[in-house]
């Protein structure tokens, strides 16, 4: 481990909060739901769409979306997609109940629902399962919810409890979501669309929605990762996604 990683790990532990792993549930081969508890976690401080930065070992921090269950003050869940071989993937695979986890946050990331809506629409991939749950959970009862989450075939079980449609990934990331959107009749009225997951897929969905006549104010967009790397995701956020 490099000196800078050692320092980042020490800083995360010193400056961040500490949580205990209470439960680990495999939702599918690569999607894991982790329940964390912390005396310093009030549910009211975790708005839907917030992010936390988890220390995943060796000085590495990764962003995740906390999901708070009703009446569960002091605990939050994160739904972690262990896609392949990143630091977070290795971390979650070796995690056990009782482990301590340092984290920073919660802090603002995606704007959640802020009042009644004629409808809500959500599109995302495995990384957005937690975000979708947090957004749907914060909508006023009875709000129509449409949209879909895309997973690889082997992880389809992770969407069993989702209120969104489940679509299976084809050869290209996001194609199944684009096909779903083409078939989708949006309900009447000015609803809100949340887009997250892989950056290029998010960009294509955004353009298709604008082409259908939605306006920028109806879109809440946050790419969570990019097939072309983190710098690409950050650049999109600074440029085209800002307009
Ligand atoms: C605000 C925010 C909230 C997020 N919330 C969640 C969440 O709730 N759940 C969740 O699972 N993820 C979430 N993410 C995404 C997650 O932080 C990234 O996927 C992160 O890069 C994973 O870290 P890693 O150590 O596994 O891989 P890294 O070490 O970061 O990357 C290693 C390699 O894997 C690639 N990669 C990264 N993510 C993926 C992926 N999903 N699929 C395929 N390849 C990938 C990278 O491009 C890189 O080439 C969120 C991201 C942001 C910005």
Coordinates of C-alpha atoms and ligand atoms in Angstrom, one line a residue:
X1 CA 0.0 0.0 0.0
X2 CA 1.3 3.5 -0.9
X3 CA 1.9 6.2 1.6
X4 CA -1.0 8.3 0.2
X5 CA -3.4 5.3 0.5
X6 CA -2.3 4.8 4.1
X7 CA -3.0 8.5 4.8
X8 CA -6.4 8.4 3.0
X9 CA -7.4 5.3 5.1
X10 CA -6.3 7.0 8.3
X11 CA -8.1 10.2 7.4
X12 CA -11.3 8.3 6.6
X13 CA -11.2 6.6 9.9
X14 CA -10.3 9.9 11.8
X15 CA -12.7 12.3 10.0
X16 CA -15.5 10.0 9.0
X17 CA -18.1 8.1 11.0
X18 CA -18.0 4.5 11.9
X19 CA -20.8 2.0 11.3
X20 CA -21.2 -1.7 12.1
X21 CA -22.2 -4.3 9.6
X22 CA -25.5 -5.8 10.9
X23 CA -26.6 -7.9 7.9
X24 CA -25.4 -9.0 4.6
X25 CA -27.9 -10.4 2.0
X26 CA -26.9 -11.7 -1.4
X27 CA -29.7 -10.4 -3.7
X28 CA -28.1 -12.2 -6.7
X29 CA -24.6 -13.5 -7.4
X30 CA -23.1 -10.0 -7.7
X31 CA -25.6 -7.7 -5.9
X32 CA -25.2 -7.5 -2.2
X33 CA -27.3 -5.6 0.3
X34 CA -25.4 -4.5 3.4
X35 CA -27.1 -3.1 6.5
X36 CA -25.0 -0.7 8.5
X37 CA -25.8 0.7 11.9
X38 CA -24.3 3.8 13.6
X39 CA -25.2 5.7 16.6
X40 CA -24.5 8.9 14.6
X41 CA -27.0 8.1 11.9
X42 CA -30.3 9.8 12.0
X43 CA -32.7 8.9 9.2
X44 CA -33.7 12.5 8.8
X45 CA -30.1 13.3 7.8
X46 CA -30.3 10.9 4.9
X47 CA -32.4 12.5 2.1
X48 CA -33.4 10.1 -0.7
X49 CA -30.7 10.3 -3.4
X50 CA -27.9 11.2 -0.9
X51 CA -24.5 9.6 -1.2
X52 CA -22.0 8.3 1.3
X53 CA -18.4 7.5 0.8
X54 CA -17.4 4.1 2.2
X55 CA -13.8 3.3 3.1
X56 CA -13.4 0.0 1.2
X57 CA -9.9 -0.7 2.5
X58 CA -6.3 0.3 1.6
X59 CA -7.2 4.0 1.7
X60 CA -9.8 3.7 -1.1
X61 CA -13.2 5.5 -0.8
X62 CA -16.2 4.6 -3.0
X63 CA -19.6 6.3 -3.4
X64 CA -22.8 4.5 -2.5
X65 CA -26.5 5.4 -2.1
X66 CA -28.0 4.8 1.3
X67 CA -31.5 3.4 1.6
X68 CA -33.3 4.1 4.8
X69 CA -36.3 1.9 5.8
X70 CA -39.2 3.5 7.6
X71 CA -38.8 3.6 11.3
X72 CA -35.2 2.4 11.1
X73 CA -33.4 5.3 12.7
X74 CA -29.7 4.5 13.1
X75 CA -29.5 2.0 10.2
X76 CA -29.1 2.3 6.5
X77 CA -28.7 -0.2 3.7
X78 CA -26.4 0.0 0.7
X79 CA -26.9 -2.1 -2.3
X80 CA -23.5 -2.9 -3.7
X81 CA -22.9 -4.2 -7.2
X82 CA -19.7 -6.3 -7.1
X83 CA -19.2 -6.0 -10.9
X84 CA -15.8 -7.6 -11.2
X85 CA -12.5 -6.7 -9.5
X86 CA -12.6 -3.1 -8.1
X87 CA -11.6 -2.3 -4.5
X88 CA -15.2 -2.1 -3.5
X89 CA -15.9 -5.5 -5.1
X90 CA -13.1 -7.1 -3.1
X91 CA -14.3 -5.3 0.1
X92 CA -17.9 -6.5 -0.1
X93 CA -17.0 -10.1 -0.9
X94 CA -14.9 -10.4 2.3
X95 CA -17.3 -8.4 4.5
X96 CA -18.7 -10.2 7.6
X97 CA -21.4 -9.2 10.1
X98 CA -19.8 -7.3 13.0
X99 CA -17.1 -5.6 10.8
X100 CA -16.6 -1.8 11.3
X101 CA -16.8 0.4 8.3
X102 CA -15.7 4.0 8.1
X103 CA -17.8 6.4 6.0
X104 CA -18.1 10.0 5.1
X105 CA -21.5 11.7 4.6
X106 CA -24.3 11.6 3.9
X107 CA -24.1 14.4 1.4
X108 CA -26.2 15.7 -1.4
X109 CA -26.0 13.9 -4.8
X110 CA -29.3 13.4 -6.6
X111 CA -32.3 15.6 -5.8
X112 CA -35.2 13.4 -4.5
X113 CA -38.9 14.0 -4.9
X114 CA -39.9 17.3 -3.3
X115 CA -43.7 17.1 -3.4
X116 CA -46.6 15.4 -5.2
X117 CA -45.9 14.4 -8.8
X118 CA -48.3 13.2 -11.6
X119 CA -45.8 10.4 -12.2
X120 CA -42.2 9.4 -11.6
X121 CA -40.0 7.5 -14.0
X122 CA -36.7 5.9 -13.1
X123 CA -34.0 4.3 -15.3
X124 CA -30.8 2.7 -14.2
X125 CA -28.6 -0.4 -13.8
X126 CA -27.4 -2.6 -11.0
X127 CA -25.7 0.4 -9.3
X128 CA -29.0 2.3 -9.2
X129 CA -31.0 -0.3 -7.3
X130 CA -30.6 1.5 -4.1
X131 CA -31.3 4.9 -5.6
X132 CA -34.5 3.6 -7.2
X133 CA -35.6 2.2 -3.9
X134 CA -34.8 5.4 -2.1
X135 CA -36.7 7.5 -4.7
X136 CA -39.8 5.3 -4.8
X137 CA -39.9 5.1 -1.0
X138 CA -40.0 8.9 -0.8
X139 CA -42.8 9.4 -3.3
X140 CA -46.3 10.3 -2.0
X141 CA -48.4 7.1 -1.8
X142 CA -50.3 6.4 -5.0
X143 CA -47.8 8.2 -7.3
X144 CA -47.6 6.2 -10.6
X145 CA -44.1 4.9 -11.1
X146 CA -42.7 3.7 -14.5
X147 CA -39.3 2.9 -15.9
X148 CA -36.9 0.0 -15.7
X149 CA -33.6 -1.3 -14.2
X150 CA -31.2 -3.2 -16.4
X151 CA -29.1 -6.1 -15.1
X152 CA -27.0 -8.9 -16.5
X153 CA -29.0 -12.1 -16.8
X154 CA -27.3 -13.7 -13.8
X155 CA -28.2 -10.8 -11.6
X156 CA -31.9 -10.6 -12.5
X157 CA -32.9 -11.9 -9.1
X158 CA -31.7 -8.7 -7.5
X159 CA -34.8 -6.9 -9.0
X160 CA -37.4 -9.3 -7.7
X161 CA -38.8 -6.8 -5.2
X162 CA -38.4 -3.7 -7.4
X163 CA -41.5 -1.7 -8.5
X164 CA -39.8 -1.0 -11.8
X165 CA -39.7 -3.3 -14.8
X166 CA -36.6 -5.5 -15.0
X167 CA -34.8 -5.7 -18.3
X168 CA -31.9 -7.9 -19.2
X169 CA -28.7 -6.4 -20.6
X170 CA -27.9 -7.2 -24.3
X171 CA -24.6 -6.7 -25.9
X172 CA -24.4 -3.0 -25.2
X173 CA -24.9 -1.4 -21.8
X174 CA -28.2 0.6 -21.9
X175 CA -29.7 -0.8 -25.1
X176 CA -32.4 -2.7 -23.1
X177 CA -33.3 0.6 -21.3
X178 CA -33.5 2.4 -24.6
X179 CA -35.8 -0.3 -26.0
X180 CA -38.0 0.0 -22.9
X181 CA -38.2 3.8 -23.2
X182 CA -39.2 3.5 -26.9
X183 CA -42.2 1.4 -25.8
X184 CA -43.1 3.5 -22.8
X185 CA -46.2 5.7 -22.8
X186 CA -45.5 8.3 -20.2
X187 CA -48.6 9.2 -18.2
X188 CA -50.1 12.7 -18.7
X189 CA -48.7 15.7 -16.8
X190 CA -45.2 17.0 -16.0
X191 CA -43.6 14.2 -14.1
X192 CA -39.9 13.7 -13.1
X193 CA -37.4 11.2 -14.6
X194 CA -34.4 10.0 -12.6
X195 CA -31.6 8.6 -14.7
X196 CA -28.6 6.9 -13.2
X197 CA -26.1 4.0 -13.8
X198 CA -23.6 3.9 -16.6
X199 CA -22.7 7.3 -18.1
X200 CA -23.1 6.7 -21.8
X201 CA -26.4 4.9 -21.3
X202 CA -27.6 7.8 -19.2
X203 CA -26.6 10.2 -21.9
X204 CA -28.5 8.3 -24.6
X205 CA -31.6 8.1 -22.4
X206 CA -31.4 11.8 -21.6
X207 CA -31.3 12.6 -25.3
X208 CA -34.3 10.3 -26.1
X209 CA -36.3 12.0 -23.4
X210 CA -35.5 15.5 -24.6
X211 CA -36.4 14.4 -28.2
X212 CA -39.8 13.3 -26.8
X213 CA -40.4 16.8 -25.6
X214 CA -39.5 16.6 -21.9
X215 CA -37.7 19.6 -20.6
X216 CA -34.4 19.7 -18.7
X217 CA -36.1 20.6 -15.4
X218 CA -38.0 17.3 -15.5
X219 CA -34.7 15.3 -15.5
X220 CA -32.6 14.4 -12.5
X221 CA -29.5 12.9 -13.8
X222 CA -26.5 11.3 -12.0
X223 CA -24.2 8.9 -13.8
X224 CA -22.7 6.5 -11.3
X225 CA -19.9 5.1 -13.3
X226 CA -18.6 5.0 -16.9
X227 CA -17.4 2.2 -19.1
X228 CA -14.8 4.8 -20.3
X229 CA -13.5 5.5 -16.8
X230 CA -14.1 8.0 -14.0
X231 CA -12.6 10.9 -15.8
X232 CA -15.2 10.5 -18.6
X233 CA -18.1 10.4 -16.1
X234 CA -16.8 13.6 -14.4
X235 CA -16.3 15.4 -17.7
X236 CA -19.9 14.6 -18.8
X237 CA -21.1 16.0 -15.5
X238 CA -19.2 19.2 -16.0
X239 CA -20.2 19.6 -19.7
X240 CA -23.2 18.2 -21.5
X241 CA -25.1 17.0 -18.4
X242 CA -24.9 20.5 -16.9
X243 CA -26.8 22.1 -19.8
Ligands
LIG1 C1 -23.1 9.4 -6.1 C2 -22.8 7.9 -6.4 C3 -23.6 6.9 -5.8 C4 -23.4 5.5 -6.1 N1 -24.1 4.6 -5.5 C5 -23.9 3.3 -5.8 C6 -24.7 2.2 -5.2 O1 -25.6 2.5 -4.4 N2 -24.4 0.9 -5.5 C7 -23.4 0.6 -6.4 O2 -23.2 -0.6 -6.7 N3 -22.6 1.6 -7.0 C8 -22.9 2.9 -6.7 N4 -22.1 3.8 -7.3 C9 -21.1 3.4 -8.3 C10 -19.8 3.0 -7.6 O3 -19.3 4.0 -6.7 C11 -18.8 2.7 -8.7 O4 -19.2 1.6 -9.5 C12 -17.4 2.4 -8.2 O5 -16.5 2.6 -9.2 C13 -17.2 0.9 -7.7 O6 -15.9 0.8 -7.2 P1 -15.0 -0.4 -7.4 O7 -13.9 -0.3 -6.5 O8 -15.8 -1.7 -7.5 O9 -14.4 -0.2 -8.9 P2 -13.3 0.8 -9.3 O10 -12.0 0.5 -8.7 O11 -13.8 2.2 -9.1 O12 -13.2 0.6 -10.9 C14 -12.5 -0.6 -11.4 C15 -12.9 -0.7 -12.9 O13 -14.3 -1.2 -12.9 C16 -15.1 -0.3 -13.7 N5 -16.4 -0.2 -13.0 C17 -16.7 0.7 -12.0 N6 -18.0 0.5 -11.7 C18 -18.5 -0.5 -12.5 C19 -19.8 -1.1 -12.7 N7 -20.8 -0.8 -12.0 N8 -19.9 -2.0 -13.7 C20 -18.9 -2.4 -14.5 N9 -17.6 -1.8 -14.4 C21 -17.5 -0.9 -13.4 C22 -14.3 1.0 -13.7 O14 -14.6 1.8 -14.9 C23 -12.9 0.6 -13.7 O15 -12.4 0.2 -15.0 C24 -22.3 5.2 -7.0 C25 -21.5 6.2 -7.6 C26 -21.8 7.5 -7.3 C27 -20.9 8.6 -8.0

